[in-house]
XYZ file of C-alpha atoms in Angstrom:
355
model
C 87.530 69.492 181.828
C 87.718 70.440 185.445
C 91.725 71.748 186.462
C 93.356 70.651 189.305
C 93.413 71.917 192.710
C 96.121 70.291 194.854
C 94.855 68.642 198.329
C 95.657 71.746 201.155
C 96.765 69.533 203.696
C 98.122 66.343 204.605
C 98.164 63.913 207.122
C 102.066 62.892 207.779
C 104.885 61.428 210.277
C 107.384 63.974 211.113
C 111.019 63.227 212.426
C 111.281 66.265 214.748
C 114.024 64.679 216.922
C 116.857 61.781 216.621
C 115.888 59.037 219.116
C 112.004 59.973 219.426
C 109.053 58.784 217.751
C 107.532 60.161 214.869
C 104.907 62.827 215.362
C 102.182 61.879 212.871
C 100.637 65.345 212.500
C 99.024 67.516 209.545
C 100.814 69.696 206.895
C 100.099 71.664 204.679
C 101.950 70.839 201.176
C 102.845 73.153 197.847
C 100.633 74.754 196.098
C 102.040 74.229 193.128
C 104.434 71.267 191.954
C 107.539 72.232 189.839
C 109.246 70.714 187.053
C 110.118 67.060 187.437
C 107.484 66.636 190.458
C 105.043 63.729 190.782
C 101.899 63.985 193.090
C 101.354 60.561 194.471
C 98.357 59.270 196.239
C 100.398 56.742 198.404
C 97.844 53.449 198.492
C 100.514 51.867 200.796
C 104.296 51.826 202.810
C 106.970 49.875 203.403
C 109.249 50.229 206.583
C 113.003 49.831 205.647
C 115.872 49.341 208.229
C 116.964 52.614 206.318
C 114.537 54.778 208.498
C 115.500 52.724 211.728
C 118.619 54.452 211.137
C 117.794 57.944 209.967
C 115.612 58.084 213.425
C 118.592 57.132 215.533
C 121.076 58.870 213.229
C 123.561 56.111 212.063
C 125.223 58.371 209.622
C 125.936 61.435 212.438
C 124.286 65.458 212.711
C 120.476 65.536 211.083
C 121.200 68.721 209.640
C 117.472 68.935 207.847
C 114.999 67.883 211.018
C 112.531 68.422 210.964
C 112.186 66.392 207.385
C 109.965 63.141 206.497
C 110.537 59.712 206.012
C 110.048 56.589 204.027
C 111.582 55.463 200.371
C 109.568 52.176 199.549
C 105.681 52.549 198.384
C 102.397 52.279 195.899
C 100.012 54.961 194.731
C 98.525 56.676 191.868
C 99.073 59.708 190.148
C 96.672 62.268 190.409
C 98.982 65.672 188.857
C 102.064 65.571 187.470
C 104.605 68.855 187.297
C 105.908 70.631 184.058
C 108.712 67.885 181.532
C 106.733 64.811 183.160
C 106.898 62.406 180.678
C 107.597 58.601 181.974
C 103.881 58.870 184.417
C 100.905 59.913 183.601
C 97.254 60.854 185.532
C 96.207 57.908 187.100
C 99.266 55.571 186.700
C 99.838 53.366 189.406
C 103.022 53.444 190.114
C 106.178 52.353 192.855
C 107.297 54.845 194.543
C 111.669 53.855 194.862
C 114.526 55.784 196.453
C 116.519 54.462 193.851
C 116.865 57.213 190.640
C 115.262 55.803 187.786
C 113.955 57.483 184.600
C 112.635 60.536 184.025
C 113.917 64.478 185.795
C 115.443 64.671 189.132
C 113.326 67.357 190.879
C 114.105 69.863 193.236
C 112.664 68.576 196.972
C 109.977 69.468 198.131
C 109.182 71.225 201.615
C 106.077 71.299 203.515
C 104.142 73.398 206.219
C 103.276 72.381 209.639
C 101.795 75.419 211.186
C 104.296 78.299 210.353
C 107.201 75.831 210.255
C 109.289 74.387 207.021
C 109.019 70.692 206.840
C 111.839 69.219 205.237
C 111.718 65.983 202.158
C 113.805 64.085 200.524
C 113.143 63.561 196.193
C 110.687 60.906 197.556
C 108.555 60.945 201.163
C 106.509 58.418 201.885
C 105.217 58.077 205.418
C 102.444 60.581 204.075
C 98.851 60.484 202.255
C 100.075 62.435 199.253
C 103.667 62.168 198.122
C 105.908 64.674 195.822
C 108.013 62.882 194.514
C 110.992 63.140 191.615
C 109.620 61.695 188.421
C 113.237 59.639 187.956
C 111.592 58.082 191.657
C 108.504 56.571 190.015
C 107.922 53.633 187.777
C 104.595 52.769 186.736
C 102.630 49.054 187.314
C 99.997 47.233 185.485
C 96.466 48.360 186.403
C 95.467 45.183 187.575
C 98.774 45.118 190.333
C 97.946 44.442 193.682
C 99.463 48.093 195.203
C 100.802 46.234 198.684
C 102.293 43.249 197.225
C 103.740 46.319 195.108
C 105.153 48.502 197.510
C 108.055 45.916 198.470
C 109.333 46.428 194.624
C 110.247 50.048 195.831
C 113.328 48.677 198.275
C 112.648 45.372 199.705
C 112.510 43.266 196.388
C 114.914 45.369 194.248
C 117.846 45.605 196.866
C 117.078 42.158 197.446
C 118.037 40.467 194.248
C 120.043 43.662 193.192
C 122.737 42.591 195.841
C 122.135 38.600 194.851
C 122.952 39.656 191.012
C 124.730 42.658 190.874
C 127.290 42.857 194.572
C 127.541 39.349 194.845
C 127.613 37.434 191.040
C 126.143 33.663 192.823
C 127.259 30.650 191.082
C 125.197 27.859 190.768
C 125.556 25.853 194.214
C 128.170 28.839 195.758
C 127.718 28.188 199.853
C 125.980 31.465 200.686
C 125.436 33.333 204.823
C 122.394 36.143 205.273
C 123.244 37.833 207.817
C 120.025 39.333 209.456
C 116.476 38.275 208.361
C 114.800 40.840 207.856
C 112.448 42.399 204.520
C 115.476 42.705 202.640
C 117.396 39.319 203.892
C 114.334 37.456 203.550
C 114.212 39.136 199.307
C 118.033 37.942 199.743
C 117.587 34.742 200.786
C 114.232 34.049 198.313
C 117.062 35.395 195.350
C 119.670 32.821 197.137
C 117.830 30.200 196.345
C 116.147 30.880 193.066
C 120.224 31.345 191.885
C 120.508 27.666 193.115
C 123.518 28.127 196.070
C 123.201 25.949 198.502
C 123.717 26.093 201.425
C 122.061 28.770 201.901
C 122.685 29.729 205.658
C 120.410 32.741 207.508
C 121.649 34.099 210.491
C 119.136 36.445 212.638
C 118.963 36.569 216.627
C 114.387 35.893 216.390
C 113.813 32.489 215.620
C 110.170 33.866 214.065
C 112.083 35.273 211.652
C 114.329 32.121 210.565
C 110.543 30.207 210.569
C 110.090 32.932 207.785
C 113.517 32.823 206.233
C 113.091 28.748 205.733
C 110.177 28.930 203.640
C 112.003 31.919 201.699
C 114.808 29.139 200.825
C 117.032 28.400 203.167
C 118.139 25.275 203.548
C 120.034 26.014 207.026
C 118.933 28.736 210.482
C 121.458 29.675 212.857
C 119.543 31.546 216.035
C 122.566 34.174 217.140
C 121.021 34.725 220.672
C 121.390 30.795 221.767
C 124.081 29.065 218.810
C 127.569 29.461 218.032
C 127.434 30.916 214.792
C 131.411 30.072 213.733
C 131.492 26.596 214.444
C 127.210 26.278 213.003
C 128.370 28.291 209.883
C 131.986 25.760 209.347
C 129.834 22.785 210.865
C 126.977 24.030 207.699
C 129.789 23.629 204.935
C 131.584 21.235 206.728
C 134.856 23.534 205.124
C 137.577 24.694 207.219
C 138.360 27.462 204.515
C 135.160 28.625 205.048
C 132.023 29.901 202.977
C 131.562 31.471 199.491
C 130.045 34.483 200.258
C 128.827 36.075 203.340
C 125.727 38.771 203.352
C 125.918 41.284 206.426
C 122.593 43.398 207.210
C 123.147 44.477 210.339
C 125.690 47.160 210.039
C 127.003 45.627 213.719
C 131.602 45.446 213.743
C 131.572 42.372 215.227
C 129.692 41.017 212.446
C 131.635 41.674 209.201
C 134.603 40.997 210.886
C 132.859 37.139 211.790
C 132.534 36.941 208.160
C 135.583 38.574 207.286
C 136.017 35.461 209.230
C 134.250 32.848 207.707
C 134.487 33.236 204.069
C 137.458 31.404 202.264
C 140.825 32.842 201.121
C 138.658 33.806 197.915
C 135.284 34.355 199.077
C 132.928 37.092 198.680
C 131.228 39.514 202.098
C 128.919 42.117 200.662
C 127.460 45.009 203.028
C 124.543 45.938 203.091
C 123.875 47.731 206.835
C 125.484 50.168 207.639
C 127.331 50.107 210.420
C 126.795 53.318 213.324
C 128.923 56.572 212.436
C 132.331 55.974 214.092
C 131.624 52.314 214.584
C 134.977 50.856 213.097
C 135.765 47.116 211.626
C 139.052 45.828 212.504
C 139.980 43.608 210.072
C 143.744 42.407 208.514
C 143.509 43.440 205.371
C 146.310 41.166 203.446
C 143.395 38.515 202.219
C 142.130 40.950 199.948
C 145.255 41.418 197.742
C 145.018 37.316 197.617
C 141.101 37.212 196.094
C 138.996 37.737 198.982
C 136.098 40.755 198.297
C 134.671 43.062 201.212
C 132.013 45.616 199.030
C 129.258 47.799 199.921
C 126.024 48.111 198.281
C 124.266 51.011 197.596
C 121.153 49.238 197.623
C 121.509 46.478 195.181
C 123.091 48.876 192.289
C 120.110 48.036 190.602
C 117.830 50.340 187.746
C 114.094 50.052 188.890
C 112.520 51.383 185.622
C 114.803 47.959 184.175
C 114.789 44.806 187.787
C 110.796 46.272 188.206
C 108.876 44.605 185.117
C 111.253 41.963 185.015
C 110.760 40.735 189.389
C 106.712 41.871 188.634
C 106.932 39.022 186.266
C 108.146 36.644 188.802
C 105.925 37.301 190.946
C 102.372 37.379 188.253
C 104.535 33.497 187.713
C 104.285 33.080 190.659
C 107.979 32.131 190.339
C 108.490 34.248 194.181
C 107.271 34.204 196.483
C 105.834 38.215 198.365
C 102.716 37.950 200.029
C 103.968 35.445 202.555
C 106.548 38.361 203.743
C 104.398 40.772 204.550
C 103.414 40.079 208.330
C 102.040 43.081 209.419
C 99.972 46.272 208.191
C 99.527 49.121 210.454
C 97.545 52.911 209.437
C 100.044 55.815 209.180
C 98.537 57.163 213.254
C 100.114 53.799 214.291
C 103.472 53.771 212.782
C 105.583 54.143 215.682
C 104.243 51.346 216.572
C 104.832 49.157 213.588
C 108.257 51.004 214.541
C 108.541 49.309 217.552
C 107.452 45.983 216.154
C 110.562 45.844 213.743
C 113.075 46.763 217.065
C 111.903 44.800 219.439
C 111.486 41.198 216.352
C 107.742 40.985 216.999
C 107.175 41.631 213.698
C 108.658 38.684 211.690
C 108.405 40.134 207.974
C 107.912 43.241 206.323
C 105.098 45.443 207.417
C 103.865 47.905 205.320
C 101.520 50.947 206.735
C 97.248 51.515 204.967
C 97.459 55.230 204.146
C 93.304 53.668 203.891
C 92.921 52.846 207.433
């Protein structure tokens, strides 16, 4: 049996400066894998709003520049480091940012013309990925890797928000503000949970059209409609809706959600405000049953959740192919990011590493 030889170089998209396009170039991989590390040939990577936030410096100063990005992907394992036991060579895997089972390894670093390029426990905007074992979940050999990419974040976060954070009850009313990749899966999970009505709000009509296909019973275009009035008209209750989920991270929208929920309603925050952008609310209702909380990626367990959701997909209980609206090559990644920002892309975009 021939010994494995690490690939020397790969193409990757690097964040070198905040609020600047990514630099797509060739970088060198480490010569060996460390304890708990897994080398994956990436097939597809998704682009999540979290990466746009990283590029924009939403959380403030970035001390790790230059670094790799991406936290949702699929691929095939081509090598494992010492101690790895939950994945094997040739396994098809989903790569995810939330911790699963296995070792949490050291984070890798790469070389770019003598300059260190940092990476976290997972990075997916690259042809190969050295990831921590606990960021890999094995999926069946016959899985569609393009579709399964969505299990890395979009599905697990969206469904987890509904299952673990919102704890929706049958017949409760819900507003989902922001109908991007995660928002669309939140809508789909609410539909499965028999919430009613399910109100999707977004500023782009093409995203609202897709939201209807995912289960939204009503839509509101926030760029041309009075959102508060429309929500209250739909639920026909002056005291508001049971659940409001915000995917935007914008303080004004969070405040709106707090205002239009019932006295015992729930506001779940998925989007993250820019550092320093504070929310102004009157906290008294929190003492009498109103609930306001952030979600950490749906607070799920990838190794448990991905097989459950994959079973739903295989049995035509959830729609995933319809969510993937655009596909780009890695050199085109900045065009993909621009399309998400300007609303031209209405679903989830994937980066195909083989084109």
